[in-house]
XYZ file of C-alpha atoms in Angstrom:
377
model
C 0.000 0.000 0.000
C 1.387 3.381 -0.932
C 2.423 5.614 1.941
C 1.642 9.256 1.232
C 4.010 10.357 3.980
C 7.104 8.764 2.452
C 9.925 11.284 1.940
C 11.706 11.122 -1.400
C 14.265 13.233 -3.212
C 12.726 16.180 -5.009
C 12.868 16.015 -8.782
C 14.054 18.815 -11.009
C 10.506 19.036 -12.367
C 9.178 19.659 -8.872
C 11.788 22.317 -8.325
C 10.642 24.019 -11.482
C 7.240 24.516 -9.839
C 8.797 26.670 -7.166
C 7.202 30.099 -6.808
C 9.506 32.500 -5.034
C 6.744 34.952 -4.127
C 3.889 33.371 -2.225
C 2.009 36.224 -0.614
C 1.566 38.682 -3.460
C -1.565 40.532 -4.379
C -4.455 38.412 -5.543
C -3.835 35.582 -3.077
C -7.065 34.887 -1.222
C -6.936 31.176 -0.431
C -6.082 29.128 2.626
C -3.128 30.183 4.742
C -0.606 28.979 7.295
C 1.484 31.288 9.428
C 3.536 31.211 12.584
C 7.047 31.083 13.876
C 9.777 28.453 13.715
C 12.486 29.083 16.259
C 15.943 28.928 14.728
C 14.646 29.321 11.159
C 15.943 32.862 10.698
C 15.913 33.881 7.001
C 15.262 30.235 6.000
C 13.195 29.110 3.026
C 10.188 26.965 3.910
C 8.686 24.750 1.226
C 4.993 24.021 0.784
C 4.576 20.535 -0.675
C 1.738 18.292 -1.782
C 1.623 14.517 -2.363
C 2.023 13.056 -5.831
C 1.593 9.302 -5.506
C 4.183 8.174 -2.940
C 6.295 11.322 -3.441
C 6.020 14.934 -2.312
C 6.555 17.807 -4.719
C 7.152 21.489 -4.096
C 4.256 23.726 -5.052
C 5.443 26.950 -3.443
C 7.745 28.464 -0.835
C 7.889 31.212 1.730
C 10.838 32.795 3.482
C 10.902 33.242 7.250
C 12.130 36.556 8.573
C 15.019 37.020 10.978
C 12.765 36.025 13.886
C 11.580 32.831 12.181
C 8.148 34.265 11.485
C 6.393 33.428 8.232
C 3.023 33.776 6.503
C 1.956 31.809 3.474
C -1.306 32.369 1.567
C -2.410 30.155 -1.322
C -3.794 31.604 -4.520
C -7.256 30.126 -4.014
C -9.231 28.216 -1.392
C -10.070 24.571 -1.897
C -13.439 24.478 -3.604
C -16.541 22.706 -2.368
C -16.074 20.107 0.336
C -12.615 19.102 -0.883
C -9.925 18.355 1.679
C -6.180 18.142 1.168
C -3.052 17.275 3.100
C 0.024 19.436 2.599
C 3.282 19.700 4.417
C 5.611 22.537 5.322
C 9.237 21.452 5.085
C 12.444 22.968 6.419
C 15.507 21.036 5.296
C 14.784 17.386 6.210
C 11.974 18.054 8.703
C 8.304 18.581 7.882
C 4.970 19.283 9.514
C 1.854 17.845 7.846
C -1.332 19.911 7.874
C -4.901 19.549 6.540
C -6.749 22.170 4.522
C -10.403 22.656 3.675
C -11.838 25.762 2.028
C -10.029 28.899 3.153
C -8.666 27.572 6.449
C -6.220 29.848 8.256
C -3.810 27.716 10.280
C -1.088 28.634 12.762
C 2.133 26.784 13.513
C 4.767 27.158 16.193
C 7.840 24.936 16.346
C 11.616 24.830 16.575
C 13.790 24.003 13.594
C 15.630 21.224 15.454
C 12.604 18.989 16.077
C 9.653 20.547 14.260
C 8.635 17.192 12.782
C 7.931 15.686 16.213
C 7.367 18.709 18.406
C 5.071 21.471 17.151
C 1.735 23.138 17.774
C -0.716 23.278 14.890
C -4.090 25.021 15.247
C -6.763 26.878 13.343
C -9.346 24.204 12.489
C -10.765 21.002 14.026
C -8.783 18.938 11.514
C -5.558 20.821 12.287
C -6.101 20.265 16.002
C -6.689 16.591 15.253
C -3.426 16.333 13.321
C -1.667 18.052 16.215
C -3.163 15.585 18.712
C -2.071 12.586 16.643
C 1.459 13.919 16.246
C 1.709 14.690 19.969
C 0.492 11.235 20.998
C 3.003 9.566 18.714
C 5.815 11.826 19.907
C 4.976 11.049 23.546
C 4.925 7.315 22.816
C 8.317 7.470 21.112
C 9.720 9.283 24.144
C 8.135 6.731 26.475
C 8.922 3.418 24.774
C 11.068 4.197 21.722
C 10.169 4.378 18.041
C 10.285 0.638 17.357
C 8.051 -0.295 20.283
C 5.656 2.615 19.701
C 4.213 0.946 16.592
C 2.570 -1.748 18.703
C 2.283 0.130 21.989
C -1.097 -0.683 23.503
C -1.502 2.729 25.117
C -0.773 4.546 21.860
C -3.121 2.367 19.793
C -5.886 2.934 22.344
C -5.317 6.695 22.256
C -5.244 6.801 18.458
C -8.368 4.621 18.435
C -10.168 7.229 20.530
C -9.120 9.903 18.024
C -10.507 7.859 15.127
C -13.764 6.971 16.859
C -14.452 10.590 17.814
C -13.308 12.154 14.548
C -15.909 14.109 12.586
C -13.511 15.454 9.950
C -12.642 12.079 8.357
C -9.251 13.366 7.243
C -7.846 13.097 10.776
C -8.701 9.382 10.789
C -7.055 8.971 7.399
C -3.929 10.773 8.593
C -3.828 8.629 11.734
C -4.062 5.339 9.865
C -1.474 6.340 7.256
C 0.985 7.861 9.733
C 4.361 6.098 10.023
C 6.936 6.068 12.803
C 10.381 6.434 11.289
C 9.164 5.016 7.999
C 7.122 2.114 9.420
C 3.310 2.481 9.405
C 1.630 2.196 12.794
C -1.384 0.556 11.203
C 0.215 -2.492 9.595
C -3.063 -4.401 10.086
C -1.468 -7.339 11.811
C -4.048 -7.452 14.583
C -7.864 -7.326 14.709
C -8.027 -4.095 16.699
C -6.174 -2.106 14.046
C -8.293 -3.673 11.324
C -11.432 -2.684 13.206
C -10.258 0.923 13.469
C -9.628 1.062 9.736
C -13.170 -0.212 9.239
C -14.537 2.477 11.547
C -12.681 5.180 9.609
C -13.915 3.803 6.287
C -17.484 3.727 7.587
C -17.239 7.343 8.740
C -16.091 8.347 5.264
C -18.935 6.368 3.678
C -21.391 8.260 5.853
C -19.988 11.789 5.736
C -17.914 11.864 2.539
C -19.080 8.951 0.364
C -17.243 10.111 -2.767
C -13.888 10.798 -1.156
C -11.120 8.596 -2.572
C -9.463 8.444 0.846
C -12.493 6.653 2.235
C -12.434 4.244 -0.675
C -8.764 3.574 -0.022
C -9.422 2.855 3.653
C -12.310 0.550 2.748
C -10.035 -1.429 0.426
C -7.323 -1.614 3.092
C -9.863 -2.844 5.628
C -11.301 -5.472 3.292
C -7.896 -6.834 2.249
C -6.654 -6.912 5.848
C -9.641 -8.988 6.928
C -9.071 -11.417 4.078
C -5.453 -11.874 5.127
C -6.476 -12.395 8.731
C -8.963 -15.073 7.736
C -6.685 -16.683 5.194
C -9.365 -16.312 2.539
C -8.244 -15.764 -1.057
C -10.270 -14.178 -3.841
C -11.567 -17.524 -5.120
C -12.505 -19.005 -1.767
C -16.134 -18.918 -0.688
C -16.790 -16.792 2.373
C -19.127 -19.100 4.256
C -18.924 -20.485 7.776
C -18.578 -24.198 8.171
C -21.582 -25.447 10.113
C -19.817 -28.143 12.081
C -20.003 -27.701 15.820
C -19.391 -24.553 17.814
C -16.390 -22.454 16.712
C -13.863 -22.117 19.498
C -13.871 -18.446 20.432
C -14.311 -16.872 23.854
C -16.614 -13.885 23.658
C -17.646 -11.663 26.564
C -19.029 -8.153 26.107
C -21.044 -5.684 28.187
C -24.739 -5.216 27.409
C -26.612 -1.897 27.380
C -27.257 -2.255 31.122
C -23.552 -2.595 31.914
C -23.725 -6.327 32.620
C -21.164 -8.730 31.166
C -22.699 -11.323 28.846
C -20.709 -14.467 28.081
C -21.718 -16.096 24.790
C -20.525 -19.553 25.887
C -22.554 -19.304 29.094
C -25.670 -18.487 27.081
C -25.088 -21.407 24.719
C -24.593 -23.756 27.681
C -27.949 -22.950 29.276
C -29.630 -25.680 27.269
C -31.997 -23.688 25.083
C -32.071 -22.998 21.373
C -29.905 -19.928 20.779
C -29.641 -17.428 17.936
C -26.385 -15.535 17.565
C -27.186 -12.354 15.644
C -24.344 -10.306 14.102
C -25.538 -6.938 12.874
C -25.247 -3.181 12.678
C -28.294 -1.211 13.771
C -27.428 1.478 11.225
C -27.583 -1.027 8.348
C -30.501 -0.648 5.865
C -31.607 -4.245 6.545
C -31.387 -3.931 10.313
C -35.095 -3.148 10.715
C -36.195 -6.260 8.786
C -33.719 -8.338 10.753
C -35.059 -6.967 14.044
C -38.651 -7.736 13.031
C -37.725 -11.355 12.178
C -35.906 -11.786 15.476
C -38.801 -10.191 17.335
C -41.289 -12.634 15.863
C -39.376 -15.743 16.884
C -38.479 -14.296 20.282
C -42.091 -13.526 21.130
C -43.169 -17.009 20.123
C -40.321 -19.149 21.468
C -38.739 -17.217 24.363
C -41.249 -18.835 26.788
C -39.880 -22.187 25.527
C -36.277 -21.259 26.283
C -35.137 -19.455 23.120
C -32.176 -17.109 23.637
C -30.939 -14.372 21.321
C -27.411 -13.031 21.741
C -27.052 -10.030 19.446
C -23.776 -8.240 18.692
C -23.734 -4.863 16.982
C -20.604 -3.704 15.116
C -21.607 -0.162 14.169
C -19.164 2.716 14.808
C -21.603 4.879 16.797
C -21.942 3.561 20.341
C -24.605 6.116 21.211
C -26.833 4.866 18.399
C -26.262 1.286 19.534
C -27.304 2.131 23.094
C -30.427 3.934 21.936
C -31.544 0.980 19.807
C -30.421 -1.755 22.189
C -32.422 -0.263 25.056
C -35.643 -1.015 23.160
C -34.904 -4.705 22.531
C -35.862 -7.536 24.929
C -32.995 -9.930 24.173
C -29.284 -9.797 25.013
C -27.645 -6.951 23.110
C -23.901 -6.293 23.327
C -21.576 -3.923 21.493
C -18.308 -4.714 19.730
C -16.425 -1.422 19.536
C -14.272 -0.723 16.477
C -11.265 -0.976 18.793
C -12.287 -4.420 20.071
C -11.014 -7.652 18.587
C -12.996 -9.213 15.755
C -12.042 -12.810 16.554
C -15.693 -13.817 16.485
C -16.045 -12.613 12.888
C -12.950 -14.559 11.902
C -14.246 -17.695 13.659
C -17.678 -17.442 12.033
C -16.398 -16.108 8.713
C -18.933 -13.290 8.799
C -18.809 -9.618 7.875
C -21.718 -7.585 9.281
C -19.422 -4.527 9.376
C -19.541 -4.172 5.601
C -22.206 -6.748 4.713
C -25.736 -7.692 5.720
C -26.916 -8.844 9.163
C -26.422 -12.564 9.666
C -27.633 -15.125 12.227
C -26.334 -18.470 13.481
C -28.649 -21.009 15.111
C -27.500 -23.387 17.859
C -29.424 -26.397 19.115
C -30.017 -27.299 22.767
C -26.575 -28.927 22.944
C -24.919 -25.680 21.927
C -23.966 -27.031 18.522
C -24.055 -24.740 15.483
C -26.597 -26.138 13.038
C -27.512 -23.300 10.666
C -26.231 -20.088 9.131
C -29.030 -17.682 8.140
C -28.144 -14.985 5.595
C -31.778 -14.040 4.938
C -33.854 -13.180 8.041
C -36.975 -14.379 6.205
C -35.646 -17.950 6.590
C -35.133 -17.704 10.335
C -38.683 -18.624 11.332
C -38.622 -21.922 9.428
C -35.321 -23.042 10.958
C -36.432 -22.238 14.516
C -39.802 -23.975 14.025
C -37.957 -27.163 13.169
C -36.348 -27.202 16.604
C -39.621 -27.074 18.581
């Protein structure tokens, strides 16, 4: 996967794009200004990504106090977003732009890439938070260990799950530490976060290529985790209960153990869904019908929602009579791997277990659920 933050040598063609004057009359676009300590009379380069490389699009000279102001010719039009960087020698600060944003930057020339303050927009503040968290982790555990540092991944996960700009999530997932991406997608939690970011893009910016890139990364990472190739059918093997321990908290704050439910001796439906999915309502109706009819006879429903919005899950779950738990985007997705299911990107799906806790049916269409359950009573 291409890394847009990879530093490469600048080509002569890129150098030819250099504009010595960057704040002349007629400039009315986005801007970035501030002070870089130790950058007296230095030339700062404004660069944009071109595939895996970065090319110079303009420059600005700092004064003797390290102060600078750069204004682009025009704002970004519409709802477009972009990532640029400001480079001094071999160090750079990455910043997001939308419309006519006016950003501010303070840093020192010696460590501006890892120690700076960027402000002026929610996205800029998000970039600054991500950079600060990574810098703190490097100081705490070292660059090599930071990539898989649990505290850092949890903190970055919170950034992604609370991001409303989309571009902050993209920046977070693509951000490397000394050339190595943090999100190498070698563990379920990181894969889940990529899925959450892709879902946010699909909701807020459905035509953005960054969201499409994240969706592809998420899909391919899940395939690798499952060991499923392009020609292999994605269908769970109905042969006994998959071995996976699964305990999550329900909407009342009580821990619900899936194995304990299956061992109670009743027919059980494991429902994997997202309440924000278009087919969720039909799925809920089908589950409601069988629950009303067979719950007095011992039927259990253990429903897991994988949507990115926990507040929406809580609101919906509070209205349902069966067990409802939430799998956060930062939680492991072992259960999806074990059952070879994908309710994050696909349709709701149910698995039916008999009174011995053995998996006997996979239900892709909720309309077929009633018939399968009837056969067990």
